[in-house]
CSV table of C-alpha atoms and ligand atoms in Angstrom, one decimal:
chain,number,residue,atom,x,y,z
A,49,UNK,CA,-2.1,18.0,69.1
A,50,UNK,CA,-4.3,20.9,69.3
A,51,UNK,CA,-2.8,23.8,71.7
A,52,UNK,CA,0.6,24.0,70.2
A,53,UNK,CA,1.8,26.9,68.1
A,54,UNK,CA,2.2,26.0,64.5
A,55,UNK,CA,4.7,28.0,61.8
A,56,UNK,CA,0.9,30.5,59.7
A,57,UNK,CA,1.1,30.9,56.6
A,58,UNK,CA,-1.3,33.6,54.9
A,59,UNK,CA,-2.9,32.1,51.1
A,60,UNK,CA,-3.8,34.8,48.9
A,61,UNK,CA,-6.2,34.2,46.1
A,62,UNK,CA,-7.0,36.4,42.9
A,63,UNK,CA,-9.5,37.3,41.2
A,64,UNK,CA,-8.9,35.1,38.0
A,65,UNK,CA,-7.7,31.8,40.7
A,66,UNK,CA,-11.6,32.3,42.3
A,67,UNK,CA,-13.2,32.8,39.2
A,68,UNK,CA,-15.5,30.3,39.6
A,69,UNK,CA,-16.4,26.5,41.8
A,70,UNK,CA,-14.5,24.8,39.5
A,71,UNK,CA,-11.6,26.9,40.2
A,72,UNK,CA,-12.3,26.9,44.3
A,73,UNK,CA,-12.0,22.9,43.7
A,74,UNK,CA,-8.4,23.4,43.2
A,75,UNK,CA,-7.6,25.9,46.1
A,76,UNK,CA,-9.2,23.4,48.8
A,77,UNK,CA,-6.5,21.0,47.3
A,78,UNK,CA,-3.7,24.0,47.6
A,79,UNK,CA,-5.1,24.4,51.3
A,80,UNK,CA,-5.6,21.1,52.2
A,81,UNK,CA,-1.7,20.2,51.6
A,82,UNK,CA,-0.3,23.5,53.2
A,83,UNK,CA,-2.5,21.7,56.5
A,84,UNK,CA,-0.8,19.0,55.8
A,85,UNK,CA,2.6,20.0,55.5
A,86,UNK,CA,2.2,21.8,59.7
A,87,UNK,CA,0.6,24.9,58.9
A,88,UNK,CA,-1.7,26.7,60.6
A,89,UNK,CA,-3.4,28.9,57.5
A,90,UNK,CA,-5.0,32.4,56.7
A,91,UNK,CA,-6.6,32.5,53.1
A,92,UNK,CA,-7.3,35.5,51.4
A,93,UNK,CA,-9.4,35.9,48.7
A,94,UNK,CA,-10.3,38.6,45.8
A,95,UNK,CA,-13.5,38.8,44.3
A,96,UNK,CA,-14.3,36.2,41.2
A,97,UNK,CA,-12.5,38.0,38.6
A,98,UNK,CA,-15.1,41.0,36.7
A,99,UNK,CA,-17.3,41.0,39.4
A,100,UNK,CA,-15.7,44.3,41.6
A,101,UNK,CA,-15.9,46.0,37.8
A,102,UNK,CA,-19.3,45.4,37.4
A,103,UNK,CA,-20.4,46.5,40.8
A,104,UNK,CA,-18.4,49.5,40.3
A,105,UNK,CA,-20.9,49.7,36.4
A,106,UNK,CA,-23.9,49.4,38.5
A,107,UNK,CA,-23.1,52.5,41.0
A,108,UNK,CA,-21.6,54.4,38.7
A,109,UNK,CA,-24.8,53.4,36.0
A,110,UNK,CA,-27.2,54.4,39.3
A,111,UNK,CA,-26.1,57.8,40.7
A,112,UNK,CA,-24.4,61.2,39.8
A,113,UNK,CA,-22.6,61.7,43.4
A,114,UNK,CA,-22.0,58.8,44.4
A,115,UNK,CA,-22.4,58.5,48.6
A,116,UNK,CA,-18.3,56.6,49.7
A,117,UNK,CA,-19.7,54.9,52.5
A,118,UNK,CA,-22.6,53.3,50.2
A,119,UNK,CA,-19.7,52.2,47.2
A,120,UNK,CA,-17.8,50.8,49.6
A,121,UNK,CA,-20.7,48.5,51.2
A,122,UNK,CA,-21.2,47.8,47.4
A,123,UNK,CA,-18.2,46.5,46.6
A,124,UNK,CA,-17.4,44.5,49.8
A,125,UNK,CA,-20.1,42.0,48.3
A,126,UNK,CA,-17.9,41.1,46.0
A,127,UNK,CA,-15.3,39.1,48.4
A,128,UNK,CA,-18.4,38.5,50.8
A,129,UNK,CA,-19.5,35.6,48.0
A,130,UNK,CA,-16.0,34.0,47.9
A,131,UNK,CA,-15.2,34.0,50.9
A,132,UNK,CA,-18.4,32.4,52.2
A,133,UNK,CA,-18.4,29.7,49.3
A,134,UNK,CA,-14.9,28.7,49.7
A,135,UNK,CA,-15.3,28.6,54.3
A,136,UNK,CA,-18.8,26.9,52.9
A,137,UNK,CA,-16.1,24.3,49.9
A,138,UNK,CA,-13.3,23.5,53.3
A,139,UNK,CA,-16.0,22.3,55.5
A,140,UNK,CA,-17.8,20.4,52.8
A,141,UNK,CA,-14.3,18.6,52.1
A,142,UNK,CA,-13.2,17.6,55.3
A,143,UNK,CA,-10.7,21.3,56.7
A,144,UNK,CA,-12.8,22.8,59.1
A,145,UNK,CA,-13.6,26.5,58.1
A,146,UNK,CA,-15.1,29.3,58.6
A,147,UNK,CA,-14.9,33.2,56.7
A,148,UNK,CA,-14.0,36.0,58.3
A,149,UNK,CA,-14.8,39.8,56.8
A,150,UNK,CA,-13.7,42.9,57.8
A,151,UNK,CA,-16.0,44.1,60.4
A,152,UNK,CA,-15.3,40.1,61.9
A,153,UNK,CA,-11.6,39.9,62.3
A,154,UNK,CA,-11.5,43.4,62.8
A,155,UNK,CA,-9.2,44.9,60.1
A,156,UNK,CA,-9.5,48.4,61.3
A,157,UNK,CA,-9.1,51.0,58.7
A,158,UNK,CA,-9.2,55.0,58.2
A,159,UNK,CA,-12.3,56.4,56.9
A,160,UNK,CA,-11.5,57.1,53.4
A,161,UNK,CA,-13.7,54.9,51.4
A,162,UNK,CA,-12.6,53.8,48.3
A,163,UNK,CA,-8.8,54.0,49.7
A,164,UNK,CA,-9.0,53.6,53.6
A,165,UNK,CA,-5.7,52.8,55.0
A,166,UNK,CA,-5.3,50.0,57.6
A,167,UNK,CA,-4.7,50.9,61.0
A,168,UNK,CA,-5.0,47.5,63.0
A,169,UNK,CA,-5.8,44.3,63.0
A,170,UNK,CA,-7.4,42.2,65.9
A,171,UNK,CA,-6.3,39.1,65.3
A,172,UNK,CA,-7.8,36.8,68.4
A,173,UNK,CA,-10.3,35.0,67.0
A,174,UNK,CA,-8.9,33.9,64.2
A,175,UNK,CA,-5.8,33.1,66.4
A,176,UNK,CA,-7.9,30.9,68.9
A,177,UNK,CA,-9.9,29.4,66.6
A,178,UNK,CA,-6.9,28.2,64.7
A,179,UNK,CA,-5.2,26.8,68.3
A,180,UNK,CA,-8.6,25.2,69.6
A,181,UNK,CA,-9.9,24.2,66.7
A,182,UNK,CA,-7.1,23.9,64.4
A,183,UNK,CA,-9.6,25.8,61.7
A,184,UNK,CA,-9.3,28.0,58.6
A,185,UNK,CA,-9.9,31.3,58.7
A,186,UNK,CA,-11.0,32.2,55.2
A,187,UNK,CA,-10.4,36.4,55.4
A,188,UNK,CA,-12.8,38.1,52.6
A,189,UNK,CA,-9.9,41.0,51.0
A,190,UNK,CA,-9.9,44.8,50.2
A,191,UNK,CA,-12.4,45.4,53.2
A,192,UNK,CA,-12.1,47.0,56.7
A,193,UNK,CA,-14.4,48.2,59.1
A,194,UNK,CA,-14.5,52.1,59.9
A,195,UNK,CA,-14.3,53.9,63.4
A,196,UNK,CA,-17.5,54.8,62.5
A,197,UNK,CA,-18.2,51.0,61.8
A,198,UNK,CA,-19.2,51.8,58.1
A,199,UNK,CA,-17.1,49.3,55.7
A,200,UNK,CA,-14.4,50.7,54.3
A,201,UNK,CA,-12.1,49.2,50.9
A,202,UNK,CA,-7.8,49.5,50.6
A,203,UNK,CA,-8.3,50.0,46.9
A,204,UNK,CA,-8.6,48.2,43.5
A,205,UNK,CA,-6.3,45.5,44.0
A,206,UNK,CA,-6.7,46.1,47.7
A,207,UNK,CA,-6.8,42.4,48.5
A,208,UNK,CA,-3.0,41.7,47.9
A,209,UNK,CA,-2.4,44.1,51.2
A,210,UNK,CA,-5.5,42.5,53.0
A,211,UNK,CA,-2.7,39.5,53.0
A,212,UNK,CA,0.1,41.7,53.8
A,213,UNK,CA,-1.1,42.7,56.5
A,214,UNK,CA,-2.9,40.3,58.0
A,215,UNK,CA,1.0,38.8,57.5
A,216,UNK,CA,2.5,40.8,59.7
A,217,UNK,CA,-0.4,40.4,62.4
A,218,UNK,CA,-0.5,36.9,62.4
A,219,UNK,CA,3.4,36.9,62.4
A,220,UNK,CA,3.0,34.5,59.5
A,221,UNK,CA,6.1,32.8,58.3
A,222,UNK,CA,5.1,33.2,54.7
A,223,UNK,CA,2.6,35.3,52.8
A,224,UNK,CA,1.9,33.3,49.4
A,225,UNK,CA,0.1,35.5,46.6
A,226,UNK,CA,-2.0,33.0,44.0
A,227,UNK,CA,-2.6,34.6,40.4
A,228,UNK,CA,-2.8,34.1,37.2
A,229,UNK,CA,0.7,34.4,35.6
A,230,UNK,CA,3.9,32.4,36.9
A,231,UNK,CA,5.5,34.8,39.4
A,232,UNK,CA,6.6,38.6,39.0
A,233,UNK,CA,8.4,39.0,35.4
A,234,UNK,CA,10.1,41.0,34.0
A,235,UNK,CA,7.2,42.8,31.9
A,236,UNK,CA,4.2,42.0,31.9
A,237,UNK,CA,3.9,38.6,30.1
A,238,UNK,CA,0.5,39.9,27.7
A,239,UNK,CA,2.2,42.8,26.3
A,240,UNK,CA,5.9,41.7,26.1
A,241,UNK,CA,5.8,37.5,25.1
A,242,UNK,CA,9.6,37.7,25.5
A,243,UNK,CA,9.0,38.3,29.2
A,244,UNK,CA,10.6,36.2,31.9
A,245,UNK,CA,9.9,34.8,35.5
A,246,UNK,CA,12.2,36.7,38.3
A,247,UNK,CA,13.5,34.5,40.9
A,248,UNK,CA,14.1,36.9,43.3
A,249,UNK,CA,13.4,40.3,42.9
A,250,UNK,CA,14.2,43.1,45.9
A,251,UNK,CA,11.6,44.8,47.7
A,252,UNK,CA,12.6,48.3,46.2
A,253,UNK,CA,11.9,46.8,42.5
A,254,UNK,CA,9.0,45.4,43.1
A,255,UNK,CA,7.8,48.9,44.9
A,256,UNK,CA,9.1,50.9,41.6
A,257,UNK,CA,7.6,48.3,39.4
A,258,UNK,CA,4.2,48.1,40.7
A,259,UNK,CA,4.4,51.6,41.2
A,260,UNK,CA,5.2,52.3,37.6
A,261,UNK,CA,2.6,49.9,36.3
A,262,UNK,CA,2.7,46.3,36.5
A,263,UNK,CA,-0.1,45.7,38.6
A,264,UNK,CA,1.1,41.7,40.0
A,265,UNK,CA,1.1,43.7,42.7
A,266,UNK,CA,-0.8,46.5,44.2
A,267,UNK,CA,1.7,49.3,45.5
A,268,UNK,CA,0.7,49.4,49.3
A,269,UNK,CA,1.1,46.1,49.7
A,270,UNK,CA,4.9,46.0,49.1
A,271,UNK,CA,5.5,48.9,50.8
A,272,UNK,CA,4.3,47.3,53.3
A,273,UNK,CA,6.1,44.7,52.8
A,274,UNK,CA,8.9,45.4,52.6
A,275,UNK,CA,8.6,47.8,56.2
A,276,UNK,CA,7.9,44.6,57.9
A,277,UNK,CA,9.9,42.4,56.0
A,278,UNK,CA,7.3,40.4,54.9
A,279,UNK,CA,8.5,36.9,52.7
A,280,UNK,CA,6.1,37.9,49.9
A,281,UNK,CA,6.0,34.7,47.1
A,282,UNK,CA,4.2,35.6,44.0
A,283,UNK,CA,2.4,32.2,42.6
A,284,UNK,CA,0.8,30.3,40.2
A,285,UNK,CA,-2.6,28.8,41.0
A,286,UNK,CA,-2.8,26.9,37.9
A,287,UNK,CA,0.7,25.5,37.6
A,288,UNK,CA,2.8,24.2,39.6
A,289,UNK,CA,6.9,26.6,39.5
A,290,UNK,CA,8.5,28.6,41.3
A,291,UNK,CA,7.0,31.7,41.1
A,292,UNK,CA,8.9,34.6,42.8
A,293,UNK,CA,10.2,36.1,46.5
A,294,UNK,CA,10.8,38.9,47.7
A,295,UNK,CA,14.3,39.4,49.4
A,296,UNK,CA,15.1,42.4,51.0
A,297,UNK,CA,19.0,44.1,49.6
A,298,UNK,CA,22.2,41.5,49.6
A,299,UNK,CA,19.1,38.3,51.2
A,300,UNK,CA,19.3,36.2,47.8
A,301,UNK,CA,21.6,34.0,45.4
A,302,UNK,CA,20.2,35.0,42.5
A,303,UNK,CA,20.4,38.5,43.1
A,304,UNK,CA,24.9,38.5,42.4
A,305,UNK,CA,24.0,37.6,38.9
A,306,UNK,CA,21.9,41.3,38.8
A,307,UNK,CA,21.4,42.5,35.4
A,308,UNK,CA,21.6,46.7,35.2
A,309,UNK,CA,17.8,46.9,34.4
A,310,UNK,CA,15.7,44.0,36.3
A,311,UNK,CA,12.6,44.8,34.5
A,312,UNK,CA,10.0,47.8,32.8
A,313,UNK,CA,6.5,48.2,33.4
A,314,UNK,CA,3.8,50.5,31.7
A,315,UNK,CA,1.6,52.7,33.0
A,316,UNK,CA,-1.9,53.4,30.1
A,317,UNK,CA,-3.2,55.4,33.2
A,318,UNK,CA,-1.2,58.7,32.8
A,319,UNK,CA,-1.8,62.3,31.7
A,320,UNK,CA,0.1,65.0,30.5
A,321,UNK,CA,-0.3,68.7,31.6
A,322,UNK,CA,1.2,71.7,30.1
A,323,UNK,CA,0.8,74.9,31.6
A,324,UNK,CA,2.3,77.5,29.7
A,325,UNK,CA,3.8,81.2,29.9
A,326,UNK,CA,3.7,80.8,33.4
A,327,UNK,CA,5.3,84.1,35.3
A,328,UNK,CA,8.7,83.0,36.2
A,329,UNK,CA,8.9,84.0,40.1
A,330,UNK,CA,9.9,82.6,42.9
A,331,UNK,CA,6.7,80.7,44.6
A,332,UNK,CA,4.9,79.9,41.6
A,333,UNK,CA,5.3,76.2,41.8
A,334,UNK,CA,4.3,75.9,45.3
A,335,UNK,CA,1.3,77.5,44.1
A,336,UNK,CA,0.7,75.4,41.8
A,337,UNK,CA,0.9,72.2,43.2
A,338,UNK,CA,0.4,73.2,46.7
A,339,UNK,CA,-3.9,72.6,46.4
A,340,UNK,CA,-3.2,69.7,44.4
A,341,UNK,CA,-0.7,68.2,47.5
A,342,UNK,CA,-4.2,68.7,50.0
A,343,UNK,CA,-6.2,66.7,47.8
A,344,UNK,CA,-3.9,63.7,47.5
A,345,UNK,CA,-3.3,63.5,44.0
A,346,UNK,CA,-0.3,62.3,43.0
A,347,UNK,CA,1.9,64.4,40.4
A,348,UNK,CA,4.6,62.2,39.4
A,349,UNK,CA,6.7,63.4,36.6
A,350,UNK,CA,7.7,67.6,36.5
A,351,UNK,CA,9.3,69.7,34.4
A,352,UNK,CA,9.8,73.4,33.9
A,353,UNK,CA,11.4,74.9,30.9
A,354,UNK,CA,11.9,78.4,30.0
A,355,UNK,CA,9.8,79.8,27.6
A,356,UNK,CA,10.3,82.0,24.6
A,357,UNK,CA,9.2,84.9,26.2
A,358,UNK,CA,10.8,86.5,28.7
A,359,UNK,CA,9.9,85.8,32.2
A,360,UNK,CA,7.7,83.3,31.6
A,361,UNK,CA,7.9,79.6,32.0
A,362,UNK,CA,6.5,76.4,30.8
A,363,UNK,CA,5.5,73.8,33.2
A,364,UNK,CA,4.3,70.2,32.1
A,365,UNK,CA,3.5,67.2,34.4
A,366,UNK,CA,1.9,64.2,34.8
A,367,UNK,CA,-1.3,62.9,36.7
A,368,UNK,CA,-3.3,60.0,36.4
A,369,UNK,CA,-6.3,59.8,34.3
A,370,UNK,CA,-8.9,59.9,37.0
A,371,UNK,CA,-7.6,62.3,38.3
A,372,UNK,CA,-7.5,64.3,35.6
A,373,UNK,CA,-10.6,66.5,35.2
A,374,UNK,CA,-10.1,67.0,38.8
A,375,UNK,CA,-7.0,68.9,38.1
A,376,UNK,CA,-8.3,70.9,35.6
A,377,UNK,CA,-10.7,72.7,37.4
A,378,UNK,CA,-8.4,73.6,40.6
A,379,UNK,CA,-6.5,74.9,37.3
A,380,UNK,CA,-8.4,76.7,35.7
A,381,UNK,CA,-10.0,77.9,38.6
A,382,UNK,CA,-6.6,79.3,40.5
A,383,UNK,CA,-5.6,81.6,37.3
A,384,UNK,CA,-5.6,84.3,39.0
A,385,UNK,CA,-2.8,82.8,41.8
A,386,UNK,CA,-0.6,81.7,38.9
A,387,UNK,CA,-1.5,84.1,36.0
A,388,UNK,CA,-0.6,81.4,32.8
A,389,UNK,CA,-1.2,82.1,29.2
A,390,UNK,CA,-2.7,78.3,28.0
A,391,UNK,CA,-3.7,74.8,29.7
A,392,UNK,CA,-3.6,71.8,27.6
A,393,UNK,CA,-3.9,68.2,28.9
A,394,UNK,CA,-2.6,65.6,27.0
A,395,UNK,CA,-4.5,62.2,27.6
A,396,UNK,CA,-3.1,59.8,24.6
A,397,UNK,CA,0.0,59.0,27.0
A,398,UNK,CA,1.2,55.9,27.9
A,399,UNK,CA,5.0,56.0,30.8
A,400,UNK,CA,7.6,53.5,30.1
A,401,UNK,CA,9.7,52.7,33.2
A,402,UNK,CA,13.2,50.7,33.2
A,403,UNK,CA,14.0,49.4,37.1
A,404,UNK,CA,17.0,47.9,38.2
A,405,UNK,CA,19.0,48.6,41.6
A,406,UNK,CA,22.0,47.8,39.0
A,407,UNK,CA,21.7,51.5,37.6
A,408,UNK,CA,23.0,53.4,40.9
A,409,UNK,CA,26.3,51.9,39.1
A,410,UNK,CA,26.2,51.7,35.9
A,411,UNK,CA,25.7,55.2,33.6
A,412,UNK,CA,24.6,55.6,30.3
A,413,UNK,CA,21.1,53.0,30.5
A,414,UNK,CA,18.5,56.4,29.9
A,415,UNK,CA,20.6,57.2,27.1
A,416,UNK,CA,20.6,53.9,25.7
A,417,UNK,CA,16.6,54.2,26.6
A,418,UNK,CA,16.5,57.4,23.9
A,419,UNK,CA,18.3,55.8,21.1
A,420,UNK,CA,16.2,52.6,21.3
A,421,UNK,CA,13.1,55.0,21.4
A,422,UNK,CA,14.8,57.1,18.3
A,423,UNK,CA,15.9,53.9,16.1
A,424,UNK,CA,11.5,52.6,16.4
A,425,UNK,CA,11.3,56.7,15.7
A,426,UNK,CA,9.3,57.2,19.3
A,427,UNK,CA,8.8,60.6,20.5
A,428,UNK,CA,9.5,61.3,23.6
A,429,UNK,CA,7.5,63.7,25.9
A,430,UNK,CA,8.5,64.0,29.4
A,431,UNK,CA,11.9,62.3,31.1
A,432,UNK,CA,11.9,61.7,34.5
A,433,UNK,CA,14.8,59.7,36.5
A,434,UNK,CA,15.9,58.5,39.6
A,435,UNK,CA,18.6,56.2,41.7
A,436,UNK,CA,17.0,53.2,40.1
A,437,UNK,CA,14.3,54.0,37.6
A,438,UNK,CA,14.3,55.9,34.5
A,439,UNK,CA,10.5,56.9,32.8
A,440,UNK,CA,9.8,58.6,29.7
A,441,UNK,CA,6.6,59.5,28.5
A,442,UNK,CA,5.1,58.7,24.7
A,443,UNK,CA,2.2,58.6,23.0
A,444,UNK,CA,-0.2,55.8,23.4
A,445,UNK,CA,0.0,53.9,20.0
A,446,UNK,CA,3.5,53.4,20.6
A,447,UNK,CA,3.6,51.8,24.0
A,448,UNK,CA,3.3,48.0,23.4
A,449,UNK,CA,6.3,48.4,20.5
A,450,UNK,CA,8.3,50.3,23.1
A,451,UNK,CA,8.2,47.9,25.5
A,452,UNK,CA,9.4,44.9,23.2
A,453,UNK,CA,11.9,47.0,21.5
A,454,UNK,CA,13.4,48.1,25.3
A,455,UNK,CA,13.3,44.2,27.1
A,456,UNK,CA,14.9,43.2,23.7
A,457,UNK,CA,17.8,45.7,24.6
A,458,UNK,CA,18.4,45.0,27.3
A,459,UNK,CA,19.1,41.6,27.1
A,460,UNK,CA,16.0,40.3,29.4
A,461,UNK,CA,14.2,38.2,26.8
A,462,UNK,CA,13.7,34.8,27.7
A,463,UNK,CA,16.3,32.5,26.2
A,464,UNK,CA,19.2,35.2,26.7
B,504,ADP,P1,-4.9,39.1,40.4
B,504,ADP,O1,-6.1,39.2,39.9
B,504,ADP,O2,-4.6,37.8,41.1
B,504,ADP,O3,-5.0,39.9,41.7
B,504,ADP,P2,-4.2,41.2,39.0
B,504,ADP,O4,-4.9,41.1,37.2
B,504,ADP,O5,-4.4,42.0,39.4
B,504,ADP,O6,-4.6,39.6,39.5
B,504,ADP,O7,-2.4,40.9,38.6
B,504,ADP,C1,-1.9,40.1,37.4
B,504,ADP,C2,-1.8,40.5,36.4
B,504,ADP,O8,-0.9,41.4,36.3
B,504,ADP,C3,-1.6,39.6,35.3
B,504,ADP,O9,-2.2,38.8,35.0
B,504,ADP,C4,-0.1,40.0,34.0
B,504,ADP,O10,-1.2,40.7,33.1
B,504,ADP,C5,-0.1,41.7,35.0
B,504,ADP,N1,1.9,42.0,34.7
B,504,ADP,C6,1.7,43.5,34.8
B,504,ADP,N2,3.2,44.0,35.4
B,504,ADP,C7,3.6,42.3,35.1
B,504,ADP,C8,4.8,41.7,36.0
B,504,ADP,N3,5.9,42.8,35.2
B,504,ADP,N4,4.7,40.8,36.2
B,504,ADP,C9,3.4,40.2,36.0
B,504,ADP,N5,2.3,39.7,35.9
B,504,ADP,C10,2.4,41.7,35.4
B,505,LIG,N1,-11.7,43.5,44.1
B,505,LIG,C1,-10.6,44.1,44.0
B,505,LIG,C2,-10.7,44.6,42.2
B,505,LIG,O1,-10.8,44.0,41.9
B,505,LIG,C3,-9.8,43.8,45.2
B,505,LIG,C4,-8.9,42.6,44.3
B,505,LIG,O2,-8.9,41.7,43.7
B,505,LIG,O3,-7.8,42.6,44.6
B,505,LIG,O4,-9.6,45.8,43.0
B,506,MG,MG1,-4.8,42.6,41.4
């Protein structure tokens, strides 16, 4: 009977899962199954595989200075195509459905084009159609609307955060993220063939892995899921499997058998920046990093070492490749404020990270990591550690070898 409140479910499908109409046909089956199980369903879709990249390429090839407002309007069209097509197909197969673009929901964001943050989601319209018409809401992921009424986008991979935020706003009991692999793995299965699916993973560990390069979930979406305790599952849209559930610390049975290292990740988007011969006086680090922080540039690993000359220091840090040109310009511009002898930038590096809650109580993980890399003749350029993570920067040619060797050495290979 309509009018009664049913449990709610958000299902998100990524690019490969919506790549063509044959795949969309598979989604219709999955949505129908959940409706029959008694849920009101909101679906979040990405653009078809490769479409967002194609749109980025069009814009970059056409203009020198990008207008963020038009760029976001262009990029958001990918998700509009899939949302409307899927809504059409569902209705045609006897399932009442309506598409919702960001501004129609409305999903309100700030005005930071290209990486907007969600401020509020109005769910009244979707909820009314749930209760009055039993209608499936097919929402375009990755997009919102600013207070100036312009279309915004939420950063690459942003459909994940649309799904998590919508789950919070709708009070959904579950948020199922369907993708092209069978769940959250101990390492990217395309790099480490022996990687295995992690049945249950803590929010904190998944956040560390995602921010270290495991792109299966967008970092901000995990942050939000953790903050609101959203019951996220990562599932395959191609195979029936248990997938991965995100759980809070102490929740979930499988966590009792936890390994010291839960998983590893590689980030290929790193660059190493070194300022050699900087004057070693109080305040110099603040002078170097303040302008970067003001521009919201993320600086990850920082090492300060003694220079051969008295009163001088060397500073090495890593930044994302997309920011490195801007960082270089700023450091050259500010040379008068913190004189240095030489600036060098190395773009041929990757960052490998080991993550595990068990590291809190087990010493020696970093040491074992260094040993394994030494055995393979891999030189470590920069090291950083936190409570549950150890990261190293190494030459990009050694990235895959390091991932596979570490995966084996920490007992993570399938079948062990
Ligand atoms: P979608 O389009 O569904 O959002 P993504 O391409 O964003 O999918 O994310 C899925 C991809 O993430 C996988 O194909 C896989 O290669 C990669 N990946 C990286 N690290 C991991 C990991 N630890 N577990 C699973 N997949 C991972
Ligand atoms: N289509 C967007 C992207 O490729 C958002 C997403 O797929 O999550 O980044
Ligand atoms: Mg993704």
